[in-house]
Amino acid sequence: MTELAAQEVAHLERAVALAQAARDRGDHPFGAVVVAANGAVVEAMNSVVTDHDPTGHAETNAVRASGRRLSDAQLRTATLYTSTEPCAMCAAAIFWAGIPRMVFALSGAALIDLLPAGSDAPSLDLPARELYARASHPVEVVGPVPLPAAVTVHADFWA
């Protein structure tokens, strides 16, 4: 089990709450929070359905918003907290933004395990750590962090 400070757990819980909000509005249940060292916070949720944008994942939306609202120096001090381990596209966006640390609750493998047999939900089993192992600069990966709500938010969604 990964141990985090209480404030970090709160950021991760907020990411899960954003995932629930995304689900409640008809999007896929994913949320992300970027927190810079100076305390600046940027939040985002999945918008694939509502924006008709297949790249509208919570993490890419958080990276885009952070790029507009934070300086490069702030991004280089930030941590991205996410309800579920980012897919390869999102992990790459985190890398290209220069965000040096990412914390996730539910692992990508655990999400795949939640999919019902015969599900047509797309999946890409490429853990962020494997992607970052090939990166030119390090991205620290923390997770999975066991939060029951990170599992619950997906309950019956992918059926």
XYZ file of C-alpha atoms in Angstrom:
159
model
C 0.000 0.000 0.000
C 1.281 3.433 -0.946
C 1.434 5.904 1.946
C 0.566 9.509 1.146
C 0.289 12.641 3.259
C -3.271 13.616 4.175
C -3.259 16.545 1.721
C -2.203 14.245 -1.109
C -4.980 11.795 -0.265
C -7.402 14.732 -0.343
C -6.228 15.667 -3.866
C -6.653 12.066 -4.980
C -10.123 11.906 -3.414
C -10.984 15.125 -5.280
C -9.905 13.474 -8.540
C -12.266 10.593 -7.778
C -15.075 13.068 -6.973
C -14.461 14.689 -10.369
C -14.685 11.235 -11.951
C -18.100 10.822 -10.332
C -19.148 14.262 -11.591
C -18.051 13.297 -15.108
C -20.070 10.087 -14.881
C -23.093 11.956 -13.532
C -23.100 14.257 -16.562
C -22.765 11.356 -19.010
C -19.007 11.197 -19.545
C -16.579 8.423 -18.723
C -15.745 8.292 -14.995
C -12.295 9.847 -14.812
C -11.028 12.949 -12.994
C -7.672 14.672 -12.504
C -6.183 17.421 -10.350
C -2.878 19.218 -10.972
C -1.259 20.812 -7.932
C 1.836 23.006 -8.238
C 4.310 23.415 -5.377
C 3.014 26.949 -4.735
C -0.488 25.537 -4.132
C -2.027 26.446 -7.506
C -4.689 23.864 -8.386
C -6.193 22.971 -11.766
C -9.035 20.439 -12.000
C -10.483 18.566 -14.961
C -12.753 15.688 -15.773
C -13.372 13.481 -18.748
C -15.292 15.180 -21.587
C -15.138 12.522 -24.313
C -18.928 12.272 -24.651
C -20.040 15.828 -23.897
C -17.382 17.447 -26.110
C -17.476 14.697 -28.777
C -13.682 14.548 -28.430
C -11.958 11.163 -28.140
C -8.903 12.911 -26.646
C -10.965 14.574 -23.900
C -9.606 12.364 -21.149
C -9.420 13.889 -17.674
C -5.627 13.951 -17.646
C -5.233 15.532 -21.096
C -7.885 18.096 -20.158
C -5.973 18.819 -16.931
C -2.696 19.161 -18.838
C -4.287 21.545 -21.369
C -5.859 23.687 -18.644
C -2.641 23.670 -16.625
C -0.656 24.779 -19.671
C -2.953 27.785 -19.998
C -3.062 28.678 -16.300
C 0.355 27.739 -14.913
C 3.831 28.842 -15.900
C 6.408 26.363 -17.156
C 8.183 26.740 -13.810
C 4.980 25.848 -11.946
C 4.393 22.820 -14.175
C 7.906 21.577 -13.382
C 6.946 21.531 -9.662
C 3.511 19.983 -10.085
C 1.940 16.660 -9.265
C -0.985 15.306 -11.272
C -3.450 13.296 -9.182
C -5.800 11.049 -11.116
C -8.641 8.721 -10.282
C -7.304 5.975 -12.562
C -3.860 5.277 -14.000
C -3.511 7.305 -17.200
C -3.611 5.665 -20.599
C -0.554 5.974 -22.846
C -1.904 9.155 -24.492
C -2.464 10.847 -21.140
C 0.822 9.649 -19.657
C 2.602 11.119 -22.674
C 0.755 14.429 -22.249
C 1.898 14.563 -18.614
C 5.470 13.939 -19.786
C 5.342 16.590 -22.538
C 3.933 19.132 -20.067
C 7.004 18.646 -17.877
C 4.974 17.505 -14.870
C 7.471 15.434 -12.877
C 5.109 13.419 -10.684
C 1.847 11.542 -11.097
C -0.258 9.818 -8.426
C -3.141 7.486 -9.284
C -5.773 5.523 -7.380
C -7.064 2.666 -9.542
C -4.517 0.916 -11.765
C -5.136 0.453 -15.467
C -4.921 -3.307 -14.996
C -7.530 -3.180 -12.237
C -9.805 -1.126 -14.494
C -9.471 -3.743 -17.239
C -10.369 -6.394 -14.658
C -13.581 -4.465 -13.889
C -14.753 -4.652 -17.503
C -17.505 -7.218 -17.985
C -16.753 -10.251 -20.126
C -17.344 -9.433 -23.761
C -17.230 -5.672 -23.139
C -16.492 -3.547 -26.178
C -14.955 -0.832 -23.973
C -11.555 0.016 -25.410
C -8.537 -0.828 -23.300
C -4.824 -0.340 -23.729
C -2.762 -2.252 -21.200
C 0.406 -0.134 -21.112
C 1.272 0.894 -17.548
C 2.530 4.451 -17.137
C 5.722 3.168 -15.504
C 6.561 1.219 -18.675
C 6.017 4.283 -20.849
C 8.080 6.510 -18.564
C 10.896 3.951 -18.450
C 11.650 5.047 -22.036
C 11.430 8.789 -21.288
C 14.348 11.202 -21.559
C 13.563 12.663 -18.145
C 11.987 10.942 -15.168
C 8.352 11.094 -14.151
C 7.760 9.717 -10.676
C 4.772 7.395 -10.540
C 2.971 6.741 -7.258
C 0.176 4.222 -7.180
C -2.024 2.431 -7.117
C -3.383 4.065 -3.978
C -6.305 2.010 -2.638
C -9.404 4.198 -2.543
C -12.666 2.240 -2.616
C -14.470 5.131 -4.344
C -12.052 4.838 -7.280
C -13.483 1.375 -7.919
C -17.074 2.257 -7.080
C -17.202 5.098 -9.624
C -16.794 2.492 -12.381
C -19.457 0.101 -11.009
C -21.833 -0.929 -13.796
C -20.567 1.878 -16.041
C -18.830 -0.273 -18.655
C -21.622 -2.867 -18.928
